[in-house]
CSV table of C-alpha atoms in Angstrom, one decimal:
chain,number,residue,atom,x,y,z
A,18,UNK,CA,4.9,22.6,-0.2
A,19,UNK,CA,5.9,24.8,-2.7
A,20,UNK,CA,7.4,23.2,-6.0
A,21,UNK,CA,11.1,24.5,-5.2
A,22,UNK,CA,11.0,23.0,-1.8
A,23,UNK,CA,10.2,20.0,-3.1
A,24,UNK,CA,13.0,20.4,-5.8
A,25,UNK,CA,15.0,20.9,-3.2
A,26,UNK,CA,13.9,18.1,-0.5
A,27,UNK,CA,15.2,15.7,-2.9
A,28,UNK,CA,18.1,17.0,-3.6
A,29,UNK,CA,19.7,18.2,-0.7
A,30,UNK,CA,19.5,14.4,0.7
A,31,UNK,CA,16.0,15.0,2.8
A,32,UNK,CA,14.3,12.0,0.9
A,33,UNK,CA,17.0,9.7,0.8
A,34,UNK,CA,16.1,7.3,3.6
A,35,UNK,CA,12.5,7.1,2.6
A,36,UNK,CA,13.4,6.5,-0.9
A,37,UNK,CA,16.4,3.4,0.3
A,38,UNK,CA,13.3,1.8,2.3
A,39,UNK,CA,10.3,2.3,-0.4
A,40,UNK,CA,12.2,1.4,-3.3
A,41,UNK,CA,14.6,-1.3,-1.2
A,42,UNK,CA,18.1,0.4,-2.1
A,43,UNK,CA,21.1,1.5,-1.7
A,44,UNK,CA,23.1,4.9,-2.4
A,45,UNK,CA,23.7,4.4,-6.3
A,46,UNK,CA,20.2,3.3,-6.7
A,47,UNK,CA,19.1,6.2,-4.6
A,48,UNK,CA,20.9,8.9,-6.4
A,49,UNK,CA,19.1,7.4,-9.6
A,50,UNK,CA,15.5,7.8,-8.2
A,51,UNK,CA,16.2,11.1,-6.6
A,52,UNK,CA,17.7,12.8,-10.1
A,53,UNK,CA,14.1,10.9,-11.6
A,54,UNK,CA,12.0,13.1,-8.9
A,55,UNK,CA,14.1,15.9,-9.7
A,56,UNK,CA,13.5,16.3,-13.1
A,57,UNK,CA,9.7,15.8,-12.8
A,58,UNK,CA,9.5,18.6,-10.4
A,59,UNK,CA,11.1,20.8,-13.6
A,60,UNK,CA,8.7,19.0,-15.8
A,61,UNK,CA,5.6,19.5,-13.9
A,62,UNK,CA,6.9,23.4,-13.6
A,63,UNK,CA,7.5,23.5,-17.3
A,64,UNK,CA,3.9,22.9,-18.1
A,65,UNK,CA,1.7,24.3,-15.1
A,66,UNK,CA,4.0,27.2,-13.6
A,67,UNK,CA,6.3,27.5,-11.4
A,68,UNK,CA,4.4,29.1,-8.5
A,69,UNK,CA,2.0,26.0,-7.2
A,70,UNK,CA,1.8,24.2,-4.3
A,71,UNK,CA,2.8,20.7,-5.0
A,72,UNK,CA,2.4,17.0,-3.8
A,73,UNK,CA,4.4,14.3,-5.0
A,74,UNK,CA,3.0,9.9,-5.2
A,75,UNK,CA,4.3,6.8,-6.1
A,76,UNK,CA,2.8,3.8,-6.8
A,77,UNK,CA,4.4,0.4,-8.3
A,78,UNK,CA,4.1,-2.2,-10.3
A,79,UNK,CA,3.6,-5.8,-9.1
A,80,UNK,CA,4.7,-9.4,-9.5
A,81,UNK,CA,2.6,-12.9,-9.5
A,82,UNK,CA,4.4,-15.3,-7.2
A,83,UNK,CA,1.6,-17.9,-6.7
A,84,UNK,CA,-2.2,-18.9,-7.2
A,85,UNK,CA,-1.7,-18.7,-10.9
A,86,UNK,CA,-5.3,-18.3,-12.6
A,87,UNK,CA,-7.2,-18.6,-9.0
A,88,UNK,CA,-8.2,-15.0,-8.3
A,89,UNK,CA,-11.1,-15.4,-10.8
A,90,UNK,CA,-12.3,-18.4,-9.2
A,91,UNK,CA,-12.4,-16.4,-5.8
A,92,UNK,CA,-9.8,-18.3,-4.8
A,93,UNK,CA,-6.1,-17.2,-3.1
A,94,UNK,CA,-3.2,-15.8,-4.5
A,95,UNK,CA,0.5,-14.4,-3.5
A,96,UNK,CA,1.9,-10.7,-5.0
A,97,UNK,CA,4.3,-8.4,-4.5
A,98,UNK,CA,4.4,-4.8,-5.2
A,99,UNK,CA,8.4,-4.4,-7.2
A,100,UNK,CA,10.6,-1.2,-7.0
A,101,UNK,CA,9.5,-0.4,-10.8
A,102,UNK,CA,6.6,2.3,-10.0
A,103,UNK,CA,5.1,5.7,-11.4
A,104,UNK,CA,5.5,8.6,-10.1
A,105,UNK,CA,3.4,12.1,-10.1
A,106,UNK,CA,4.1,15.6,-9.7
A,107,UNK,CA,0.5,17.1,-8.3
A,108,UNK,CA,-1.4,20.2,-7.6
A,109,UNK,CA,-4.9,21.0,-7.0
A,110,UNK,CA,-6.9,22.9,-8.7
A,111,UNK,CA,-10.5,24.6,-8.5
A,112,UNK,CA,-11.8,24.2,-11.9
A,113,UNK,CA,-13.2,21.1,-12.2
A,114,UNK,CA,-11.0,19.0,-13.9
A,115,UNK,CA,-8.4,16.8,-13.9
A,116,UNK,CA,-5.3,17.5,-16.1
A,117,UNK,CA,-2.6,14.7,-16.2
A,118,UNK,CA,-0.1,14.9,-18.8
A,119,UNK,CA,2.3,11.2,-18.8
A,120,UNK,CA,5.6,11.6,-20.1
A,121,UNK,CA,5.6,10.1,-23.7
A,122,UNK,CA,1.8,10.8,-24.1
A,123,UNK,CA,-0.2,13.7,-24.9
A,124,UNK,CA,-2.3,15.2,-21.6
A,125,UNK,CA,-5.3,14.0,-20.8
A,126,UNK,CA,-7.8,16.7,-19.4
A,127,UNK,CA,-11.4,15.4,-17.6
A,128,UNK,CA,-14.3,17.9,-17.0
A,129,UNK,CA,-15.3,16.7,-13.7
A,130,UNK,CA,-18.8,18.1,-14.0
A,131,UNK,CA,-19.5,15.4,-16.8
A,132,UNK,CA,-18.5,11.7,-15.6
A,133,UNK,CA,-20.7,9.7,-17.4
A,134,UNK,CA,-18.7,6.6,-19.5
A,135,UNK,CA,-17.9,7.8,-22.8
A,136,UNK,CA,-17.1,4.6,-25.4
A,137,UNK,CA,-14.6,6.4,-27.1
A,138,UNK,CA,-12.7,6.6,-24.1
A,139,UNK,CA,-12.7,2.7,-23.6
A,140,UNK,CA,-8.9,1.2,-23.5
A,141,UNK,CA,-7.6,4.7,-22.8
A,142,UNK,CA,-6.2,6.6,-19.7
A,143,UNK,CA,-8.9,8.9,-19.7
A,144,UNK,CA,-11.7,6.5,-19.3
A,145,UNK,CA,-9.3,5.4,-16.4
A,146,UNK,CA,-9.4,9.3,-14.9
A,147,UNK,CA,-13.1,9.8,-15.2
A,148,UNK,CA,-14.0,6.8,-13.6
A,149,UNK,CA,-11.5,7.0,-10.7
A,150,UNK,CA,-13.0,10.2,-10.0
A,151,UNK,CA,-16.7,9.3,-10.6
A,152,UNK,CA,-16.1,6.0,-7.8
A,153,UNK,CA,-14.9,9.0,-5.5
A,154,UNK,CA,-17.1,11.6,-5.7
A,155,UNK,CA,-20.1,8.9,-5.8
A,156,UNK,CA,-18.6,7.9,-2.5
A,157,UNK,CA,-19.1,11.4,-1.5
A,158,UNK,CA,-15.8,13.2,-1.3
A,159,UNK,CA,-15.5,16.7,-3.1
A,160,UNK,CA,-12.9,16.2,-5.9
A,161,UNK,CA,-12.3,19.5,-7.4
A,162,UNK,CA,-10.0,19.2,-9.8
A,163,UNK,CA,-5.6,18.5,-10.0
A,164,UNK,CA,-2.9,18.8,-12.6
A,165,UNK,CA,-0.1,16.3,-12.6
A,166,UNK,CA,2.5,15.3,-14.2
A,167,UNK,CA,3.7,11.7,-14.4
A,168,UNK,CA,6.4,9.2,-15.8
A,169,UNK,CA,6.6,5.8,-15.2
A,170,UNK,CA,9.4,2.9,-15.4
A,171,UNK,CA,6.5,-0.1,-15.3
A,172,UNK,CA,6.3,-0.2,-19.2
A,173,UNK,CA,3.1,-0.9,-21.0
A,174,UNK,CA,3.3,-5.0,-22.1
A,175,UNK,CA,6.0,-5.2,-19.7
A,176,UNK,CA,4.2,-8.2,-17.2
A,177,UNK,CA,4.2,-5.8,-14.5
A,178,UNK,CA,0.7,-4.5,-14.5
A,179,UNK,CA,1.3,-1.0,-15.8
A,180,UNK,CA,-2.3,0.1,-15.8
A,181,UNK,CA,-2.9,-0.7,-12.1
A,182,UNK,CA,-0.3,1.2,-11.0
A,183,UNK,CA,-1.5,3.8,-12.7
A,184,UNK,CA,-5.1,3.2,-11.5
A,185,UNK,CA,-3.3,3.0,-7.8
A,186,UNK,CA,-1.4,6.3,-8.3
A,187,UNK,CA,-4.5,7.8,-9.5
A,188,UNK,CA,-6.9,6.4,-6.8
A,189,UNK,CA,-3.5,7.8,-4.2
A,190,UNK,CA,-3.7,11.0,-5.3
A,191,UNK,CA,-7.6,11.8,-4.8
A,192,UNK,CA,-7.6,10.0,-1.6
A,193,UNK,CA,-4.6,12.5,0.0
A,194,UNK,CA,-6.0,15.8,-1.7
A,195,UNK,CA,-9.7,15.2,-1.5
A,196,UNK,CA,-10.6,12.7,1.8
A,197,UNK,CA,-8.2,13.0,3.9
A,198,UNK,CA,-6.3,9.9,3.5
A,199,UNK,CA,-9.4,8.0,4.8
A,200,UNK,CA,-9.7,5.1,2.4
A,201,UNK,CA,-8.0,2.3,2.5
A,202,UNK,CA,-5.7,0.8,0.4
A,203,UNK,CA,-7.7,-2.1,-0.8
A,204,UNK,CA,-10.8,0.4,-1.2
A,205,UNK,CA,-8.2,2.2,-3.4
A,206,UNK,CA,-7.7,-1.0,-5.3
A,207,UNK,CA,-11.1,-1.3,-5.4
A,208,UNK,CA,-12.0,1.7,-7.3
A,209,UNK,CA,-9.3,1.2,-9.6
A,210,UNK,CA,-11.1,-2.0,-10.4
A,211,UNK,CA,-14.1,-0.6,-11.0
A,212,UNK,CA,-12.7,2.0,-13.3
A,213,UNK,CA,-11.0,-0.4,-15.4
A,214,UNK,CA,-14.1,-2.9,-15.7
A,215,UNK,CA,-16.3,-0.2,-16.5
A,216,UNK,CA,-14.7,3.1,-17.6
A,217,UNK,CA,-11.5,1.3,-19.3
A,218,UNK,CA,-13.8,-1.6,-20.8
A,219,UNK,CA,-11.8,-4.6,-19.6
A,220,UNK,CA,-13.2,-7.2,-17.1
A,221,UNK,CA,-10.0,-7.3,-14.8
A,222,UNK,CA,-9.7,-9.0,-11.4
A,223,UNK,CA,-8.6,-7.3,-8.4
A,224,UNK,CA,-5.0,-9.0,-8.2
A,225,UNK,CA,-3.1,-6.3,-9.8
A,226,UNK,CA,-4.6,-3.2,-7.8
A,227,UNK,CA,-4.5,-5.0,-4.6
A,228,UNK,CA,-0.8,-5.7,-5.0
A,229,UNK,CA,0.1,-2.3,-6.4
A,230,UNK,CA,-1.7,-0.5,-3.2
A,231,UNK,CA,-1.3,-2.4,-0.7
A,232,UNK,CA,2.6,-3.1,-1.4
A,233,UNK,CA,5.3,-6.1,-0.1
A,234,UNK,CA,4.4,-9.4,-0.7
A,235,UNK,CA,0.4,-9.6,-0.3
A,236,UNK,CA,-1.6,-12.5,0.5
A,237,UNK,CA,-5.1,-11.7,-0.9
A,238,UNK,CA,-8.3,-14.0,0.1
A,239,UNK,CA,-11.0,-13.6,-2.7
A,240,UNK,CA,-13.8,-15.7,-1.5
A,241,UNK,CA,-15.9,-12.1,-0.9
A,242,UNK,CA,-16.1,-10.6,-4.2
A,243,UNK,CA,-17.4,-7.3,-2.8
A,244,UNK,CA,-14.5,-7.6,0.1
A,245,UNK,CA,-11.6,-9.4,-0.5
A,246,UNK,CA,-8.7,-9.5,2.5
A,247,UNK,CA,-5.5,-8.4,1.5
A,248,UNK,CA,-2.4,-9.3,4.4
A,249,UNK,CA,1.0,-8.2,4.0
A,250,UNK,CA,3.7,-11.1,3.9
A,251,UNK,CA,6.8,-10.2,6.3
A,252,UNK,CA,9.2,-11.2,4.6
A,253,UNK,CA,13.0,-9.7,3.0
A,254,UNK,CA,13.6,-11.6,-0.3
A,255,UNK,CA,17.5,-9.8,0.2
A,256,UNK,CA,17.8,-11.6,3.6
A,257,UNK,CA,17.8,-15.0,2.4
A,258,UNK,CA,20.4,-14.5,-0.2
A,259,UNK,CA,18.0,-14.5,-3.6
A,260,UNK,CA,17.1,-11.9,-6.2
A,261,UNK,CA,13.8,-11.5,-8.0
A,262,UNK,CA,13.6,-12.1,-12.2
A,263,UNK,CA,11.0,-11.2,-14.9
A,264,UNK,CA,12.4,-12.9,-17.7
A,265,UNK,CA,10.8,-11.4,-21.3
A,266,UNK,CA,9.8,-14.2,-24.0
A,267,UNK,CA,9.1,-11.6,-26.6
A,268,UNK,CA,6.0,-13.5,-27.5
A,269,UNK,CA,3.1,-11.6,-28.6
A,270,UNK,CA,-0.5,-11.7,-26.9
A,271,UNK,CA,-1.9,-10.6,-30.1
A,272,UNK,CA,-4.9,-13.4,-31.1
A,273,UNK,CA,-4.7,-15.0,-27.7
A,274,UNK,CA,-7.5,-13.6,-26.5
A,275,UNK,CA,-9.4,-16.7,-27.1
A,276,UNK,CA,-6.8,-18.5,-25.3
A,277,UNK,CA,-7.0,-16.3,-22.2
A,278,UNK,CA,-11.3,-16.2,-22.0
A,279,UNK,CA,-10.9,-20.0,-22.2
A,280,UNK,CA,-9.2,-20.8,-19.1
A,281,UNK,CA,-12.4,-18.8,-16.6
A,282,UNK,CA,-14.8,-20.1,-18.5
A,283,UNK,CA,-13.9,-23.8,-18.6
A,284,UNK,CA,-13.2,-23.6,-14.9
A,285,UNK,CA,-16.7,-22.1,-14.4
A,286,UNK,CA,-18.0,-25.1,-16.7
A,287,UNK,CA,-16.8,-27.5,-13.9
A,288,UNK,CA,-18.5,-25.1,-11.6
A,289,UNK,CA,-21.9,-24.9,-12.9
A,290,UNK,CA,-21.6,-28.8,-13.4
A,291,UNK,CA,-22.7,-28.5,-9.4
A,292,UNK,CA,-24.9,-25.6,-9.5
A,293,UNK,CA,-22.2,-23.0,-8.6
A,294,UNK,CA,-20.8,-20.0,-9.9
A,295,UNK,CA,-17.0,-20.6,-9.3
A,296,UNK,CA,-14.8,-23.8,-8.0
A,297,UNK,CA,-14.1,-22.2,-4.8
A,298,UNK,CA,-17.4,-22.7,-4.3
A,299,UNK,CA,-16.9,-26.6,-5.0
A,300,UNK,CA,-15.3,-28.4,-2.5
A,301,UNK,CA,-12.3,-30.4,-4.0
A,302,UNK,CA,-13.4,-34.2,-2.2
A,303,UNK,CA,-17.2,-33.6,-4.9
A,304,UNK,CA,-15.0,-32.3,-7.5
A,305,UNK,CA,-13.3,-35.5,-7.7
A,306,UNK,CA,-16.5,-37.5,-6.7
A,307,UNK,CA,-17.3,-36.1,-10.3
A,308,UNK,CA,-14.6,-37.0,-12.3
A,309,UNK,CA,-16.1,-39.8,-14.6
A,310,UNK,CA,-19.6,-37.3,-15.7
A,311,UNK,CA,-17.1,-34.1,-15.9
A,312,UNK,CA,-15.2,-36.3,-18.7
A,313,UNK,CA,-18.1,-37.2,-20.2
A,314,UNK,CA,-20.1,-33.7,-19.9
A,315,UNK,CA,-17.2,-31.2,-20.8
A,316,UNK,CA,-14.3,-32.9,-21.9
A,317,UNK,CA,-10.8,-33.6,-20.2
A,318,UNK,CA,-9.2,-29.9,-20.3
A,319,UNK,CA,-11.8,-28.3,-17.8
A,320,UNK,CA,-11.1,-31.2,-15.8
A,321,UNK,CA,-7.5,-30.3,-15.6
A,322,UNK,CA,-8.1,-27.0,-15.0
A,323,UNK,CA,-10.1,-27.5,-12.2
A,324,UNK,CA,-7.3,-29.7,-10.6
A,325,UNK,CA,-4.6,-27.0,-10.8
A,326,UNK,CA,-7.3,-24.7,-9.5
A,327,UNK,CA,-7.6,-26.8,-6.4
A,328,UNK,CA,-3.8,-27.2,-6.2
A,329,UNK,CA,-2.6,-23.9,-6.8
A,330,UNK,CA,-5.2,-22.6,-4.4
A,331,UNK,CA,-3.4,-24.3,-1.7
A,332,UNK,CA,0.0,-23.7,-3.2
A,333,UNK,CA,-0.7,-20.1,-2.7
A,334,UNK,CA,-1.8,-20.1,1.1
A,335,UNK,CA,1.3,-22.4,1.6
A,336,UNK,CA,3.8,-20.1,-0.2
A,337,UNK,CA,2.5,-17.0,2.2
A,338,UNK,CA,3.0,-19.5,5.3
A,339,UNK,CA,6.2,-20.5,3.9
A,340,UNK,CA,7.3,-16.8,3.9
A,341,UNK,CA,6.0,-16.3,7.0
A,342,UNK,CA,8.1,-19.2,8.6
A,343,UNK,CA,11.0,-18.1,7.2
A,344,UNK,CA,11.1,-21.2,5.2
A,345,UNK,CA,12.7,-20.3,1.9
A,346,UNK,CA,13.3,-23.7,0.7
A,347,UNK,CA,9.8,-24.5,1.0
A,348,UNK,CA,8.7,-21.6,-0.5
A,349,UNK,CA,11.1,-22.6,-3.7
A,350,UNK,CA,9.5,-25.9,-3.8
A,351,UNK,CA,6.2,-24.9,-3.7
A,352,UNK,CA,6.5,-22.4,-6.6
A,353,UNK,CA,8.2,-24.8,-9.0
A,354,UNK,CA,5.1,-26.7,-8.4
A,355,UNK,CA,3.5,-24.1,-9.2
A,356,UNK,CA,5.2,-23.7,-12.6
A,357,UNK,CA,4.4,-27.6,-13.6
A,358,UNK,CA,1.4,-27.5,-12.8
A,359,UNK,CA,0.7,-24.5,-14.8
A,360,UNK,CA,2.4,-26.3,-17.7
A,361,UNK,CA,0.5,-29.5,-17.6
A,362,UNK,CA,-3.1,-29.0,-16.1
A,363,UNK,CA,-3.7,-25.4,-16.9
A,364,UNK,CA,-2.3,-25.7,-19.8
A,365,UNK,CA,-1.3,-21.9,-20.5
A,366,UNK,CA,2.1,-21.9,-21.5
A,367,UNK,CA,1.3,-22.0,-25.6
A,368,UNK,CA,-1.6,-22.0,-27.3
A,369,UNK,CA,-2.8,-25.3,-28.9
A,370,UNK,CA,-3.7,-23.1,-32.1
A,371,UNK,CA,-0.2,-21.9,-32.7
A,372,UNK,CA,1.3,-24.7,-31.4
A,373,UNK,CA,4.7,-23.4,-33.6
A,374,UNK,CA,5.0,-20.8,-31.8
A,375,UNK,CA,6.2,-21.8,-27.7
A,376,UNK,CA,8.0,-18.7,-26.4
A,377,UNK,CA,7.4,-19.9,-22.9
A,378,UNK,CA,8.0,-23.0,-23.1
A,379,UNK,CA,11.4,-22.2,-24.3
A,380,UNK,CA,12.4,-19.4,-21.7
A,381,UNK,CA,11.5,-22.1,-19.0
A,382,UNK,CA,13.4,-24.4,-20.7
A,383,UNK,CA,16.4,-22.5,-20.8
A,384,UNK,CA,16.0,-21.5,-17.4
A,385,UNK,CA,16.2,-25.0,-16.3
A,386,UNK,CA,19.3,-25.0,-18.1
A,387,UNK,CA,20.9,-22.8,-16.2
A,388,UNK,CA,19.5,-23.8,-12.7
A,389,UNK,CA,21.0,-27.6,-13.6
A,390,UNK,CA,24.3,-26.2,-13.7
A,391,UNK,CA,23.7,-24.8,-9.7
A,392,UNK,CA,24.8,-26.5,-6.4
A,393,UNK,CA,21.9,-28.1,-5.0
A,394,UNK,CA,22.8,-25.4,-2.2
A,395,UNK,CA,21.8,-22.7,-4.2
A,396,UNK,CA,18.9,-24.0,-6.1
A,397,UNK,CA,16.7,-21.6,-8.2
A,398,UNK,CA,13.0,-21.4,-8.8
A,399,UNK,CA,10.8,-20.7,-11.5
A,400,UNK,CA,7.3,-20.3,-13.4
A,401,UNK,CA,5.0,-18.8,-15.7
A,402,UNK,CA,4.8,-15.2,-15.1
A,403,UNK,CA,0.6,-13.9,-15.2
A,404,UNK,CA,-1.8,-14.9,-17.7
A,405,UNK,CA,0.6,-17.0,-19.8
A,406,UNK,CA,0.9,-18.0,-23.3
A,407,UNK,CA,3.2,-15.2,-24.1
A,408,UNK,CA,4.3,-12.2,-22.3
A,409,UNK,CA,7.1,-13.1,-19.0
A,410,UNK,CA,8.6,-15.6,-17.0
A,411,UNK,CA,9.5,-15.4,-13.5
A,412,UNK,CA,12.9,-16.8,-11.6
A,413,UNK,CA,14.2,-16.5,-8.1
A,414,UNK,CA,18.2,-16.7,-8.4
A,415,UNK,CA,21.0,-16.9,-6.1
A,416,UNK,CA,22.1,-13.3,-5.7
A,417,UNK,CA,25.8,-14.7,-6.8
A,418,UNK,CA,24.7,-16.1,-9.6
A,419,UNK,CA,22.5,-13.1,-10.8
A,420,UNK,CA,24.5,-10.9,-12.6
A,421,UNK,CA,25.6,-14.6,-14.8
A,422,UNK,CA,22.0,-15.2,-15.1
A,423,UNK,CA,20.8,-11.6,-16.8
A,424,UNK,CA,23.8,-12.1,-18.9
A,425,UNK,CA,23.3,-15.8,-20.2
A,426,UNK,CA,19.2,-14.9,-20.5
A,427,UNK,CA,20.2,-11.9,-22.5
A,428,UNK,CA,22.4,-14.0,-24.9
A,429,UNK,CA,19.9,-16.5,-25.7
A,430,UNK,CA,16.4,-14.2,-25.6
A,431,UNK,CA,18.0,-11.0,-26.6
A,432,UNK,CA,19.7,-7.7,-25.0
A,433,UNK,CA,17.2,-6.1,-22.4
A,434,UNK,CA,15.1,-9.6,-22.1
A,435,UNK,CA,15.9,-10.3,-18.1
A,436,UNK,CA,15.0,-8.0,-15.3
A,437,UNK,CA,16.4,-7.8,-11.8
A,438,UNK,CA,13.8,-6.6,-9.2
A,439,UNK,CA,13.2,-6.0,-6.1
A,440,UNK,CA,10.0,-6.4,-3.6
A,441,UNK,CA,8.8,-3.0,-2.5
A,442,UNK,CA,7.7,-3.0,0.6
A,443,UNK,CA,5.1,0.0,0.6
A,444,UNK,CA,2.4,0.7,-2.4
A,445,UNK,CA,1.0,3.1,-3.3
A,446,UNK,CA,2.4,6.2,-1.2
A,447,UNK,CA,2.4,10.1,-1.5
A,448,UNK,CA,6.1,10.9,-0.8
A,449,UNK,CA,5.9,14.8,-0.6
C-alpha cells in the first residue's frame, strides 16, 4: 500500500473497527489512536520519502496477573497483553539493512551482512535488531533489509515490559515481510528471547514476549524450556464491571539487582538440595518431606521461597480456570493471595538492605485503604506488580469507583502515578 493510502485508511474511518477491538475502545479513544497512526505515516514520510510502499504493526505491552516469580522455575503464570503498545511505520528495502529510527531516539541502522554480537551494542536497541534478524535469517528466511519508523506509549521503567514489545514488534515485522506470516506467535516470542539474552545481554525469561505476542490474557506452561505452551484466556475484564490498574511507587530499582538475582537462585538452592535444576522439578509432598535439613542446609528464606513457589504455581493455573468459568470472585480472591504471599514468603516487596526505603509496601497499604472503604459487593484486588521491590503495583477496581481511585492514588503517590488499562485482546499484529 502506498504510504498516502495508508494516511488515508485511517483517516477516512477504514480502521476504526479494528482499532475499537485491538485496542478495546470506544469512539474518543479511537479518534486518539487513529490521529497517533496518522501522524507516524507523516513521520515515516518525513525521513524515508514519500513514494514507498508501506506496512504498518503494533505490538503491546503486558501486565503480570499471577504466578509471581514462577516462570524461572518453569513453572505457570497468567498475562495479559494491555492497550499501551508500539507502533511502526515499515518499508522494505534491498540493501541489507535495517533502519529503525524510534521517536525520541536517534535511528538505529544494522548491516545485515554482519550479525555477529557486538558488546558495545549490549543494553541497546540495536543489539535487539541484529539479533532479531540473525534468529531469522539462521532459521532460513531471506531478510533483506526495512526502514521504519516507530513511537511507542509503553514507556521505558514503566512495569509494562517496554523492551518486549519492542522485541515483538520487531520479530512482527520480519515475520509479515520476510516468511510469509509462517511463524508463530510464541516462535516470535521466542526469538525475541533469544535476542535479549544474547544480543541485548540480559538473561530474561519468556513471560514478557509470550504475553506481548500472543495477546489477551495468556496462560503460559513453562515446564519445556525449549517449548513452552502459551493458551489464550477468554475472558472480557469490561463485562464483569472492573477496570485494570498499574499503580507507580516511584521507587527506584537502582542497587537491587542483588535483590532480584537472589530470589532464582535461592529457589534453585532448594532445588539442587534434591538433585534438580528447578522446583518444578520437585514435587511439593518431598519438598516438605525436607523441611527440617532445608533449615538447617540453607537457611529459612529459600525455604519460604520455595513455598510461595509451590503456591503461586497453583494460584496461577487457578486464576486462568477462574477466568475461564466466569468466576470473577474467585479470580479476586485468588490474586490477593497472590499479593500476601508475595509479601510474606517471597519476600519481594522491599529490600532487607534498605529496609528505609518500602515504596511498595506503602502503595499496597494505601490501596487497602481505599478498598476498606468499598461495599463488600464491590470488593477490589490487588498485588505486587513484576519483579518487585520497587517499580508498580497492580489493582483491579470497580469501574464506578475508578475514576475516585486514580484521583485519591494520585494525591497520595503523586500526579501521573495510577494508570487505567485495558486487556488487549490481540498481540502483536500488522494492521496495514
Amino acid at each position: 500500500m502506498k504510504l498516502a493510502q495508508a494516511k488515508e485508511a485511517f483517516l477516512m474511518g477504514t480502521m476504526n473497527e479494528k482499532i475499537k477491538h485491538i485496542y478495546a475502545c470506544g469512539d474518543e479513544d479511537c479518534e486518539t489512536t487513529i490521529q497517533r497512526y496518522a501522524d507516524a505515516v507523516n513521520c515515516f514520510a518525513s525521513l524515508y520519502g514519500e513514494n514507498r510502499e508501506v506496512s504498518v504493526f503494533s505490538a503491546p505491552g503486558r501486565t503480570e496477573i499471577g504466578g509471581n516469580h514462577t516462570d524461572h522455575q518453569r513453572g505457570h503464570v497468567l498475562a495479559a497483553a494491555v492497550n499501551l503498545d508500539v507502533i511502526a511505520v515499515v518499508s522494505r528495502n534491498e540493501d541489507y539493512k535495517i533502519r529503525i529510527k524510534s521517536q525520541g531516539y536517534p535511528e538505529d541502522e544494522i548491516d545485515l551482512t554482519n550479525l555477529a554480537v557486538q558488546e558495545n551494542e549490549k543494553n541497546g536497541s540495536k543489539g535487539l535488531i541484529r539479533g532479531i534478524a540473525n534468529r531469522f535469517i539462521e532459521m532460513g528466511y531471506p531478510v533483506s533489509g526495512f526502514d521504519a519508523y516507530t513511537t511507542s506509549q509503553v514507556l521505558s521503567g514503566s512495569g509494562l515490559s517496554s523492551s518486549a514489545a519492542f522485541e515483538v514488534l520487531v520479530g512482527t515485522i520480519i515475520n509479515a515481510l520476510f516468511c510469509s506470516g509462517k511463524e508463530s506467535a510464541m516462535k516470535i516470542a521466542q526469538v525475541g528471547k533469544y535476542a535479549e539474552n544474547v544480543y541485548f545481554g540480559k538473561p530474561s525469561g519468556l513471560m514478557d514476549q509470550a504475553a506481548s505476542s500472543v495477546g489477551g490474557f495468556v496462560a503460559i506452561d513453562f515446564a519445556d524450556k525449549d517449548k513452552p505452551k502459551a493458551q489464550q484466556v477468554d475472558f472480557d475484564l469490561n463485562s464483569c464491571g472492573y477496570a485494570l490498574c498499574i499503580i507507580d511507587t516511584h521507587a527506584s530499582h537502582a542497587d537491587l539487582t542483588p535483590d532480584y538475582a537472589a530470589i532464582p537462585e535461592e529457589m534453585k538452592k532448594v532445588a539442587a538440595h534434591f538433585g534438580k535444576e528447578v522446583l518444578s522439578e520437585v514435587p511439593e509432598t518431598q519438598f516438605y518431606g525436607h523441611i527440617p535439613e532445608l533449615r538447617k542446609e540453607i537457611g529459612d528464606r529459600p525455604v519460604l521461597r520455595a513455598m510461595h513457589f509451590y503456591s503461586d504455581d497453583k494460584r496461577a493455573k487457578d486464576e486462568a480456570l477462574a477466568l475461564r468459568m466466569k468466576d470473577f470472585e474467585k479470580f479476586k480472591q485468588l490474586v490477593r493471595a497472590s499479593g500476601e504471599s508475595s509479601f510474606m514468603y517471597l519476600q519481594n516487596i522491599y529490600s532487607a538492605e534498605h529496609w528505609n526505603e518500602q515504596a511498595v509496601s506503602v502503595t499496597l497499604g494505601l490501596i487497602a485503604h481505599f478498598a476498606a472503604g468499598l461495599p463488600e459487593k464491590d470488593a477490589m484486588a490487588w498485588r505486587v506488580h513484576g519483579g518487585g521491590f520497587a517499580g508498580t503495583v497492580q489493582a483491579f477496581v470497580p469501574q464506578k469507583y475508578a475514576a475516585d481511585f486514580v484521583q485519591t492514588m494520585n494525591s497520595w503517590l503523586g500526579e501521573g502515578s495510577c494508570h487505567l488499562l485495558r486487556v488487549r485482546p490481540v498481540g502483536g499484529t500488522q494492521m496495514l
